[in-house]
Amino acid sequence: MLAQEIIRAKRDGLVLAADDITALITALTDGSLSEGQAAAFAMAVFFRGLERDEVVALTRAMTHSGEVLDWSGLDRPGPVLDKHSTGRVGDDVSLMLAPMVAACGGFVPMISGRGLGHTGGTLDKLDSIPGYNTRPDAALFRRTVREAGAAIIGQTARLAPADQRLYAIRDVTATVESIPLITASILSKKLAAGLQGLVMDVKSGNGAFMPTLERAEALAASIVDVAGASGLPAAALITRMDAPLAPVAGNALEVSHAVAWLKGEREDARLSQVVMALGARMLRLGGLAASDAAAQGKLEAALRSGAGAERFSRMVAALGGPADFVERPDRYLPVAPVVVPVPAPHAGYVSAIATRSLGLVVVELGGGRHRANDTIDPAVGLGTLKEPGQWVARGEPLALVHARDAASARIAVASVSQAYTLADKPPIAQPMIIASRG
Ligand code: URA
C-alpha cells in the first residue's frame, strides 16, 4: 500500500495490518518516507492510538530496522538484563543499579541517553569521567560487558535507526506523548540490545515525564504487555518522582554521589528503596533470585562487600576511565568555581519541592540542554538538597548551588528558593514504589 494510504487509514481510525506497518518503517529507515509523512503518521497515531497487535508490529519493525545484538557467544554464565527509566531529576539510579546487578551475576549492556528538557541523562553524567568512552566499538562494548558485567554506553547509529529518525521527528512535532509510540520506541531499542529481561522504572509525580499516575500506569501496562508479546520478559515499577531522588542534581555531582553510595558512604533512604526494588526485580526476571527478599539480600551483600563499587570501577577502567576512579573520584571530577548556599527564607519542614523547576535550574546553570546539540558544563548543579520532611531553620541552606559564575549562581539561588515549600508540619511520608506490573 502507498505510504499516504497507510497514513490515511490510521487518520481515519482503521487498524493497520502488520505488513503495512513494516513497509512504513522500512521506508522510514531507507529515507523514502518523507519527514512530513512520518510526522503525519505520528500525529495520526497520537490521536487514533494503536491496538496492541499494531504496537507489537511497530516494535518488531523498528527493532529490525538495524542491528540486533546477540550475546550468545559471550561465554557468560548469567542473564542479560537492563532497566529503563522515564524522565527524572537527581536520579543516578542507573550508575548504581548496573554494577550492583552485575555483582549479583547479571550482565547489563545498558544503552542510555542524553538529557533533554528538565531531565538529566546518564551519558552526560558519565562524560564527566575523564577518558570514559560512551561510544565504544562493538568489540570493546562486548569485552566490557563480559569482564565488568556492566557497560553503560550510548545508542549507536546502527541500533534501531528507525526509532532514532522517528523520535527526532516526534520531538519537534508535539507527538512524543503517545503511549503506543513511547512503547514501541523504548522496546525497539531494548529488543535490539538483545536483552533477556527488562525492568521499567516509570516515574510519576511533579518531576516526571508521565504527569499523572493514570498515564504512568497505562505506560507501565503497555510496556509489560508488548514486551511479553515480543518475547522479552518484563516488569515495571511505578516510582515516586515528586522530589529529586538523590540529594544532588548535576552531572559530576551525581557521579560523585553514586560512587559514595556504592562505597557505602551514604544511605539516602528514598533512593536506596528505588535501587533495591528495581535491582530485586531484575534479579528475579533473570532467575538469579527466587523471591524479592532473596534478591534484596543478594543486593545488600553486594553493597556491603563493596562488590558493586568494584564492578563500577572495572566498567570505568575498561571503557577508558582512570583505574583508580572509585578510590579517588574527587581527583578526576570537575568542580564548579562558585558554590553558594540557598538560605531558607523561614523555618519549617520541607513539605513540597517543585522538582521540574529544580531540573530546569540545572539546565540554566549549563548542566543540561536547550537544544539537542548544546554542549553542557559537567561541573555545575545542585548539592546537599534538603529532602521532603526535613526540618530547616531560617537561613539554613536548602541546597548548595554549584555554578560557573556569580551571576548564574544568583539566579539559581532565587529559583531554588522558590521551588521549596516549607510548612509547620512535616508531610505524610509516602512509599517510593507506588505500584508494580509484571
Ligand atoms: N524515551 C524513549 O526512548 N522514547 C520515547 O518515545 C520516549 C521516551
Tab-separated table of C-alpha atoms and ligand atoms in Angstrom:
chain	number	residue	atom	x	y	z
A	1	MET	CA	0.000	0.000	0.000
A	2	LEU	CA	1.168	3.565	-0.666
A	3	ALA	CA	2.504	5.366	2.409
A	4	GLN	CA	-0.185	8.027	2.150
A	5	GLU	CA	-2.885	5.325	2.094
A	6	ILE	CA	-1.464	3.778	5.292
A	7	ILE	CA	-1.400	7.202	6.941
A	8	ARG	CA	-4.943	7.872	5.710
A	9	ALA	CA	-6.164	4.574	7.174
A	10	LYS	CA	-4.712	5.443	10.579
A	11	ARG	CA	-6.022	9.000	10.337
A	12	ASP	CA	-9.495	7.508	9.839
A	13	GLY	CA	-9.110	5.211	12.839
A	14	LEU	CA	-8.649	1.926	10.997
A	15	VAL	CA	-6.469	-0.896	12.299
A	16	LEU	CA	-3.293	-1.339	10.242
A	17	ALA	CA	-2.021	-4.679	9.001
A	18	ALA	CA	1.416	-5.727	10.264
A	19	ASP	CA	2.761	-5.761	6.679
A	20	ASP	CA	1.731	-2.148	6.162
A	21	ILE	CA	3.419	-1.079	9.390
A	22	THR	CA	6.583	-2.935	8.349
A	23	ALA	CA	6.516	-1.284	4.920
A	24	LEU	CA	6.166	2.157	6.505
A	25	ILE	CA	9.088	1.553	8.877
A	26	THR	CA	11.244	0.145	6.060
A	27	ALA	CA	10.581	3.351	4.111
A	28	LEU	CA	11.321	5.441	7.197
A	29	THR	CA	14.664	3.662	7.597
A	30	ASP	CA	15.781	3.886	3.958
A	31	GLY	CA	14.719	7.517	3.717
A	32	SER	CA	11.968	7.030	1.121
A	33	LEU	CA	9.298	8.095	3.627
A	34	SER	CA	9.449	11.874	3.841
A	35	GLU	CA	9.733	13.724	7.137
A	36	GLY	CA	6.248	15.143	6.508
A	37	GLN	CA	4.789	11.663	6.046
A	38	ALA	CA	6.494	10.365	9.202
A	39	ALA	CA	5.156	13.352	11.145
A	40	ALA	CA	1.645	12.815	9.747
A	41	PHE	CA	1.779	9.143	10.737
A	42	ALA	CA	2.940	10.047	14.253
A	43	MET	CA	0.143	12.603	14.608
A	44	ALA	CA	-2.456	10.112	13.330
A	45	VAL	CA	-1.249	7.599	15.939
A	46	PHE	CA	-1.214	10.306	18.603
A	47	PHE	CA	-4.944	10.930	18.080
A	48	ARG	CA	-6.188	7.492	16.994
A	49	GLY	CA	-3.901	5.256	19.066
A	50	LEU	CA	-2.759	1.773	18.110
A	51	GLU	CA	-4.152	-1.593	19.084
A	52	ARG	CA	-1.866	-3.976	20.898
A	53	ASP	CA	-1.075	-6.041	17.754
A	54	GLU	CA	-0.219	-2.853	15.882
A	55	VAL	CA	2.198	-1.791	18.655
A	56	VAL	CA	3.782	-5.256	18.567
A	57	ALA	CA	4.211	-4.971	14.776
A	58	LEU	CA	5.617	-1.433	15.049
A	59	THR	CA	8.032	-2.534	17.772
A	60	ARG	CA	9.182	-5.525	15.701
A	61	ALA	CA	9.691	-3.422	12.572
A	62	MET	CA	11.679	-0.757	14.451
A	63	THR	CA	13.774	-3.393	16.269
A	64	HIS	CA	14.792	-4.960	12.972
A	65	SER	CA	15.443	-1.632	11.235
A	66	GLY	CA	19.104	-2.061	12.262
A	67	GLU	CA	21.470	-4.366	14.063
A	68	VAL	CA	20.123	-6.737	16.743
A	69	LEU	CA	22.771	-7.648	19.312
A	70	ASP	CA	23.318	-11.284	20.117
A	71	TRP	CA	25.113	-12.115	23.359
A	72	SER	CA	25.007	-15.875	22.899
A	73	GLY	CA	28.713	-16.110	22.015
A	74	LEU	CA	29.763	-14.112	25.055
A	75	ASP	CA	30.745	-17.077	27.190
A	76	ARG	CA	28.855	-15.702	30.140
A	77	PRO	CA	27.173	-17.602	32.903
A	78	GLY	CA	24.325	-15.147	33.618
A	79	PRO	CA	21.269	-13.492	32.064
A	80	VAL	CA	21.402	-10.277	30.009
A	81	LEU	CA	19.293	-7.706	31.846
A	82	ASP	CA	18.564	-3.989	31.780
A	83	LYS	CA	16.347	-1.320	33.246
A	84	HIS	CA	14.924	1.726	31.567
A	85	SER	CA	13.527	4.762	33.270
A	86	THR	CA	11.370	7.668	32.176
A	87	GLY	CA	12.178	11.313	32.986
A	88	ARG	CA	13.955	12.123	36.189
A	89	VAL	CA	15.733	14.799	38.223
A	90	GLY	CA	18.619	13.994	40.548
A	91	ASP	CA	18.320	10.356	39.503
A	92	ASP	CA	21.624	8.495	39.357
A	93	VAL	CA	19.965	5.085	39.814
A	94	SER	CA	21.480	3.592	36.633
A	95	LEU	CA	25.018	4.308	37.835
A	96	MET	CA	24.359	2.212	40.937
A	97	LEU	CA	21.994	-0.399	39.597
A	98	ALA	CA	24.044	-1.670	36.622
A	99	PRO	CA	27.145	-2.555	38.698
A	100	MET	CA	25.028	-3.885	41.578
A	101	VAL	CA	23.156	-6.295	39.283
A	102	ALA	CA	26.489	-7.254	37.685
A	103	ALA	CA	27.863	-8.032	41.152
A	104	CYS	CA	24.882	-10.370	41.670
A	105	GLY	CA	25.511	-12.364	38.480
A	106	GLY	CA	23.637	-10.411	35.787
A	107	PHE	CA	25.084	-8.906	32.602
A	108	VAL	CA	23.922	-5.390	31.904
A	109	PRO	CA	24.549	-3.856	28.469
A	110	MET	CA	22.849	-0.559	29.269
A	111	ILE	CA	22.168	1.719	26.302
A	112	SER	CA	21.476	5.129	27.819
A	113	GLY	CA	20.516	8.540	26.560
A	114	ARG	CA	21.487	12.164	26.967
A	115	GLY	CA	19.450	14.667	28.920
A	116	LEU	CA	16.824	16.761	27.192
A	117	GLY	CA	14.396	19.206	28.777
A	118	HIS	CA	14.460	19.230	32.566
A	119	THR	CA	15.731	15.673	32.991
A	120	GLY	CA	19.320	14.514	33.245
A	121	GLY	CA	20.870	11.838	31.048
A	122	THR	CA	23.122	9.026	32.232
A	123	LEU	CA	25.557	9.517	29.340
A	124	ASP	CA	26.100	13.167	30.235
A	125	LYS	CA	26.920	12.087	33.766
A	126	LEU	CA	29.466	9.517	32.586
A	127	ASP	CA	31.041	12.102	30.266
A	128	SER	CA	32.254	13.901	33.384
A	129	ILE	CA	34.672	10.993	33.995
A	130	PRO	CA	37.871	11.798	32.057
A	131	GLY	CA	38.589	9.202	29.362
A	132	TYR	CA	35.277	7.290	29.738
A	133	ASN	CA	34.205	6.278	26.235
A	134	THR	CA	30.414	6.350	25.833
A	135	ARG	CA	30.754	5.303	22.164
A	136	PRO	CA	32.969	2.208	22.205
A	137	ASP	CA	33.130	-0.073	19.169
A	138	ALA	CA	31.207	-3.338	19.306
A	139	ALA	CA	34.255	-5.354	20.416
A	140	LEU	CA	35.030	-3.088	23.391
A	141	PHE	CA	31.357	-2.977	24.389
A	142	ARG	CA	31.200	-6.792	24.432
A	143	ARG	CA	34.509	-7.100	26.274
A	144	THR	CA	33.369	-4.642	28.944
A	145	VAL	CA	30.052	-6.436	29.458
A	146	ARG	CA	31.879	-9.759	29.750
A	147	GLU	CA	34.622	-8.541	32.093
A	148	ALA	CA	32.838	-5.960	34.249
A	149	GLY	CA	29.314	-7.402	33.934
A	150	ALA	CA	28.019	-3.942	33.012
A	151	ALA	CA	28.681	-1.341	30.345
A	152	ILE	CA	26.713	1.887	30.151
A	153	ILE	CA	27.079	3.392	26.686
A	154	GLY	CA	25.168	5.487	24.133
A	155	GLN	CA	22.880	4.342	21.351
A	156	THR	CA	24.817	3.713	18.151
A	157	ALA	CA	23.504	4.712	14.733
A	158	ARG	CA	23.108	1.011	13.945
A	159	LEU	CA	20.711	0.249	16.800
A	160	ALA	CA	17.022	0.807	15.951
A	161	PRO	CA	17.734	3.588	13.390
A	162	ALA	CA	14.009	3.851	12.580
A	163	ASP	CA	13.373	4.886	16.171
A	164	GLN	CA	16.142	7.462	16.036
A	165	ARG	CA	14.593	9.060	12.947
A	166	LEU	CA	11.010	8.870	14.189
A	167	TYR	CA	11.916	10.136	17.679
A	168	ALA	CA	13.693	13.185	16.240
A	169	ILE	CA	10.575	13.967	14.174
A	170	ARG	CA	8.216	13.378	17.134
A	171	ASP	CA	10.336	15.646	19.288
A	172	VAL	CA	9.650	18.645	17.024
A	173	THR	CA	6.040	17.820	16.073
A	174	ALA	CA	4.464	17.519	19.548
A	175	THR	CA	3.937	13.776	19.188
A	176	VAL	CA	6.212	12.428	21.914
A	177	GLU	CA	3.437	11.882	24.486
A	178	SER	CA	1.753	8.928	22.841
A	179	ILE	CA	1.788	5.696	24.838
A	180	PRO	CA	1.910	3.348	21.806
A	181	LEU	CA	4.731	5.366	20.224
A	182	ILE	CA	6.696	5.541	23.502
A	183	THR	CA	6.199	1.804	23.996
A	184	ALA	CA	7.496	0.920	20.529
A	185	SER	CA	10.346	3.430	20.837
A	186	ILE	CA	11.647	2.123	24.155
A	187	LEU	CA	11.108	-1.561	23.425
A	188	SER	CA	12.632	-1.476	19.927
A	189	LYS	CA	15.917	-0.255	21.439
A	190	LYS	CA	15.786	-2.816	24.248
A	191	LEU	CA	14.938	-5.716	21.925
A	192	ALA	CA	17.731	-4.620	19.563
A	193	ALA	CA	20.114	-4.698	22.539
A	194	GLY	CA	19.436	-8.448	22.831
A	195	LEU	CA	18.052	-8.413	26.383
A	196	GLN	CA	16.592	-11.387	28.221
A	197	GLY	CA	14.828	-9.301	30.855
A	198	LEU	CA	13.791	-5.661	31.219
A	199	VAL	CA	12.594	-3.701	34.223
A	200	MET	CA	10.919	-0.359	33.550
A	201	ASP	CA	11.049	2.412	36.111
A	202	VAL	CA	8.053	4.579	35.245
A	203	LYS	CA	8.195	7.786	37.258
A	204	SER	CA	5.097	9.532	38.496
A	205	GLY	CA	4.963	12.949	40.113
A	206	ASN	CA	5.840	16.574	39.508
A	207	GLY	CA	9.320	15.821	38.135
A	208	ALA	CA	8.200	13.035	35.799
A	209	PHE	CA	7.649	12.668	32.073
A	210	MET	CA	4.246	10.987	32.657
A	211	PRO	CA	2.323	13.697	34.506
A	212	THR	CA	-0.386	11.612	36.175
A	213	LEU	CA	-0.460	8.264	37.931
A	214	GLU	CA	-3.100	7.103	35.462
A	215	ARG	CA	-0.791	7.773	32.482
A	216	ALA	CA	2.159	6.204	34.281
A	217	GLU	CA	0.072	3.068	34.908
A	218	ALA	CA	-1.063	2.946	31.293
A	219	LEU	CA	2.537	3.200	30.066
A	220	ALA	CA	3.726	0.529	32.510
A	221	ALA	CA	0.928	-1.834	31.413
A	222	SER	CA	1.583	-1.205	27.725
A	223	ILE	CA	5.326	-1.850	28.022
A	224	VAL	CA	4.953	-5.059	30.030
A	225	ASP	CA	2.260	-6.350	27.685
A	226	VAL	CA	4.022	-5.549	24.401
A	227	ALA	CA	7.400	-6.737	25.722
A	228	GLY	CA	5.795	-10.064	26.686
A	229	ALA	CA	4.202	-10.406	23.261
A	230	SER	CA	7.623	-9.687	21.718
A	231	GLY	CA	9.326	-12.442	23.717
A	232	LEU	CA	11.021	-10.174	26.261
A	233	PRO	CA	10.134	-10.885	29.904
A	234	ALA	CA	9.491	-7.509	31.527
A	235	ALA	CA	8.233	-5.913	34.715
A	236	ALA	CA	7.515	-2.290	35.576
A	237	LEU	CA	7.600	-0.344	38.804
A	238	ILE	CA	5.870	2.996	39.123
A	239	THR	CA	8.081	5.066	41.387
A	240	ARG	CA	7.544	8.417	43.043
A	241	MET	CA	9.230	11.427	41.462
A	242	ASP	CA	7.951	14.417	43.381
A	243	ALA	CA	11.370	15.268	44.784
A	244	PRO	CA	14.894	14.716	43.436
A	245	LEU	CA	15.831	11.129	44.210
A	246	ALA	CA	19.428	11.844	45.156
A	247	PRO	CA	20.359	14.867	47.285
A	248	VAL	CA	22.229	16.216	44.243
A	249	ALA	CA	21.320	17.139	40.655
A	250	GLY	CA	24.016	17.774	38.058
A	251	ASN	CA	26.377	15.572	36.107
A	252	ALA	CA	29.672	15.304	38.032
A	253	LEU	CA	27.816	15.774	41.329
A	254	GLU	CA	25.635	12.744	40.607
A	255	VAL	CA	28.612	10.587	39.612
A	256	SER	CA	30.379	11.543	42.828
A	257	HIS	CA	27.241	10.761	44.800
A	258	ALA	CA	26.736	7.364	43.083
A	259	VAL	CA	30.314	6.337	43.842
A	260	ALA	CA	29.886	7.328	47.506
A	261	TRP	CA	26.648	5.295	47.648
A	262	LEU	CA	28.319	2.240	46.091
A	263	LYS	CA	31.161	2.547	48.614
A	264	GLY	CA	28.616	2.501	51.457
A	265	GLU	CA	29.405	6.082	52.464
A	266	ARG	CA	25.801	7.240	52.042
A	267	GLU	CA	22.388	5.847	52.935
A	268	ASP	CA	19.786	8.043	51.160
A	269	ALA	CA	16.728	6.018	52.116
A	270	ARG	CA	14.374	7.088	49.288
A	271	LEU	CA	16.949	6.455	46.594
A	272	SER	CA	18.080	3.163	48.137
A	273	GLN	CA	14.490	1.926	48.168
A	274	VAL	CA	14.225	2.518	44.426
A	275	VAL	CA	17.625	0.979	43.578
A	276	MET	CA	16.918	-2.100	45.692
A	277	ALA	CA	13.382	-2.594	44.358
A	278	LEU	CA	14.476	-2.290	40.711
A	279	GLY	CA	17.511	-4.494	41.332
A	280	ALA	CA	15.372	-7.141	43.013
A	281	ARG	CA	13.013	-7.232	40.016
A	282	MET	CA	15.958	-7.560	37.632
A	283	LEU	CA	17.451	-10.449	39.610
A	284	ARG	CA	14.100	-12.223	39.719
A	285	LEU	CA	13.459	-11.727	36.000
A	286	GLY	CA	16.907	-13.140	35.276
A	287	GLY	CA	16.343	-16.164	37.502
A	288	LEU	CA	19.104	-15.007	39.878
A	289	ALA	CA	16.791	-14.944	42.924
A	290	ALA	CA	13.585	-16.796	43.746
A	291	SER	CA	11.910	-14.039	45.764
A	292	ASP	CA	12.134	-10.304	46.392
A	293	ALA	CA	13.556	-10.995	49.847
A	294	ALA	CA	16.298	-13.272	48.474
A	295	ALA	CA	17.113	-10.710	45.766
A	296	GLN	CA	17.307	-7.852	48.275
A	297	GLY	CA	19.590	-9.980	50.450
A	298	LYS	CA	21.937	-10.522	47.493
A	299	LEU	CA	21.951	-6.828	46.638
A	300	GLU	CA	22.613	-5.791	50.225
A	301	ALA	CA	25.518	-8.237	50.390
A	302	ALA	CA	26.939	-6.787	47.145
A	303	LEU	CA	26.726	-3.314	48.633
A	304	ARG	CA	28.270	-4.277	51.987
A	305	SER	CA	31.128	-6.245	50.461
A	306	GLY	CA	31.983	-3.443	48.024
A	307	ALA	CA	31.348	-5.796	45.056
A	308	GLY	CA	29.030	-3.222	43.415
A	309	ALA	CA	31.691	-0.493	43.689
A	310	GLU	CA	34.275	-2.891	42.307
A	311	ARG	CA	32.091	-3.603	39.228
A	312	PHE	CA	31.669	0.136	38.645
A	313	SER	CA	35.437	0.543	38.880
A	314	ARG	CA	36.015	-2.253	36.357
A	315	MET	CA	33.481	-0.745	33.960
A	316	VAL	CA	35.065	2.726	34.128
A	317	ALA	CA	38.575	1.364	33.607
A	318	ALA	CA	37.525	-0.958	30.753
A	319	LEU	CA	35.893	1.962	28.925
A	320	GLY	CA	38.977	4.170	29.196
A	321	GLY	CA	38.478	5.988	32.523
A	322	PRO	CA	41.025	6.145	35.366
A	323	ALA	CA	41.793	2.780	37.010
A	324	ASP	CA	41.593	4.386	40.477
A	325	PHE	CA	38.458	6.437	39.785
A	326	VAL	CA	36.353	4.807	42.508
A	327	GLU	CA	39.085	5.263	45.110
A	328	ARG	CA	39.694	8.913	44.225
A	329	PRO	CA	36.734	10.384	42.298
A	330	ASP	CA	37.458	13.899	43.577
A	331	ARG	CA	40.817	13.852	41.844
A	332	TYR	CA	39.109	13.439	38.466
A	333	LEU	CA	35.677	15.035	38.548
A	334	PRO	CA	35.367	18.686	37.501
A	335	VAL	CA	34.457	21.166	40.221
A	336	ALA	CA	32.441	24.377	39.774
A	337	PRO	CA	34.321	27.558	40.726
A	338	VAL	CA	31.355	29.159	42.545
A	339	VAL	CA	29.498	27.334	45.341
A	340	VAL	CA	26.837	29.288	47.236
A	341	PRO	CA	24.109	28.271	49.692
A	342	VAL	CA	20.380	28.829	49.193
A	343	PRO	CA	19.201	30.130	52.580
A	344	ALA	CA	15.769	29.019	53.807
A	345	PRO	CA	13.536	32.124	53.908
A	346	HIS	CA	11.934	30.918	57.159
A	347	ALA	CA	11.998	27.844	59.382
A	348	GLY	CA	9.829	24.835	58.583
A	349	TYR	CA	9.556	21.301	57.306
A	350	VAL	CA	10.182	20.730	53.610
A	351	SER	CA	6.636	19.928	52.527
A	352	ALA	CA	6.882	20.130	48.723
A	353	ILE	CA	9.561	20.530	46.072
A	354	ALA	CA	8.860	21.710	42.529
A	355	THR	CA	11.116	19.037	41.079
A	356	ARG	CA	10.774	20.010	37.440
A	357	SER	CA	11.838	23.558	38.375
A	358	LEU	CA	14.992	22.206	40.023
A	359	GLY	CA	15.743	20.263	36.826
A	360	LEU	CA	15.369	23.482	34.857
A	361	VAL	CA	17.706	25.301	37.268
A	362	VAL	CA	20.395	22.744	36.432
A	363	VAL	CA	19.752	23.341	32.709
A	364	GLU	CA	20.015	27.120	33.201
A	365	LEU	CA	23.280	26.696	35.102
A	366	GLY	CA	24.621	24.985	31.971
A	367	GLY	CA	24.263	21.394	33.192
A	368	GLY	CA	21.557	20.477	30.649
A	369	ARG	CA	20.478	21.306	27.131
A	370	HIS	CA	18.030	23.645	25.426
A	371	ARG	CA	18.734	22.038	22.058
A	372	ALA	CA	19.969	18.524	21.284
A	373	ASN	CA	23.442	19.675	20.147
A	374	ASP	CA	24.190	22.104	23.020
A	375	THR	CA	27.350	21.336	24.988
A	376	ILE	CA	26.946	21.018	28.725
A	377	ASP	CA	29.007	22.004	31.750
A	378	PRO	CA	29.600	18.837	33.805
A	379	ALA	CA	30.637	20.653	36.983
A	380	VAL	CA	27.510	22.698	37.699
A	381	GLY	CA	24.360	21.684	39.539
A	382	LEU	CA	22.770	21.477	42.954
A	383	GLY	CA	24.204	19.758	46.014
A	384	THR	CA	23.068	18.812	49.525
A	385	LEU	CA	19.426	19.250	48.549
A	386	LYS	CA	17.103	19.088	51.536
A	387	GLU	CA	14.545	16.295	51.286
A	388	PRO	CA	10.795	16.186	51.894
A	389	GLY	CA	10.097	16.045	55.636
A	390	GLN	CA	13.429	17.567	56.716
A	391	TRP	CA	13.322	20.460	59.180
A	392	VAL	CA	15.290	23.578	58.276
A	393	ALA	CA	15.991	26.607	60.439
A	394	ARG	CA	15.678	30.101	58.966
A	395	GLY	CA	18.826	30.851	56.933
A	396	GLU	CA	19.959	27.207	56.899
A	397	PRO	CA	20.870	26.051	53.348
A	398	LEU	CA	18.116	24.346	51.375
A	399	ALA	CA	20.804	23.414	48.858
A	400	LEU	CA	24.193	24.453	47.540
A	401	VAL	CA	24.338	25.942	44.052
A	402	HIS	CA	27.443	24.907	42.073
A	403	ALA	CA	27.846	27.465	39.295
A	404	ARG	CA	30.294	28.654	36.666
A	405	ASP	CA	29.960	32.295	37.741
A	406	ALA	CA	28.332	34.527	40.349
A	407	ALA	CA	25.607	35.842	38.011
A	408	SER	CA	24.219	32.401	37.139
A	409	ALA	CA	24.541	31.370	40.808
A	410	ARG	CA	22.403	34.349	41.896
A	411	ILE	CA	19.589	33.444	39.502
A	412	ALA	CA	19.759	29.789	40.576
A	413	VAL	CA	19.582	30.680	44.288
A	414	ALA	CA	16.325	32.584	43.733
A	415	SER	CA	14.810	29.759	41.656
A	416	VAL	CA	15.764	27.021	44.132
A	417	SER	CA	14.324	29.048	46.994
A	418	GLN	CA	11.030	29.344	45.101
A	419	ALA	CA	10.970	25.615	44.329
A	420	TYR	CA	10.824	24.729	48.040
A	421	THR	CA	7.675	24.936	50.175
A	422	LEU	CA	8.253	24.990	53.933
A	423	ALA	CA	5.395	24.247	56.328
A	424	ASP	CA	4.735	23.955	60.062
A	425	LYS	CA	4.011	20.236	59.852
A	426	PRO	CA	6.017	17.524	58.074
A	427	PRO	CA	4.288	15.956	55.048
A	428	ILE	CA	2.962	12.411	55.366
A	429	ALA	CA	5.761	10.072	54.261
A	430	GLN	CA	4.837	8.267	51.051
A	431	PRO	CA	6.211	4.948	49.765
A	432	MET	CA	8.624	5.287	46.868
A	433	ILE	CA	7.222	2.293	44.998
A	434	ILE	CA	3.665	3.246	44.075
A	435	ALA	CA	2.691	0.176	42.053
A	436	SER	CA	4.143	-2.656	40.064
A	437	ARG	CA	3.273	-4.619	36.926
A	438	GLY	CA	4.504	-7.961	35.709
B	1	URA	N1	12.078	7.633	25.671
B	1	URA	C1	12.235	6.941	24.506
B	1	URA	O1	13.238	6.254	24.308
B	1	URA	N2	11.260	7.039	23.587
B	1	URA	C2	10.158	7.766	23.758
B	1	URA	O2	9.321	7.780	22.887
B	1	URA	C3	10.006	8.487	24.961
B	1	URA	C4	10.981	8.395	25.913
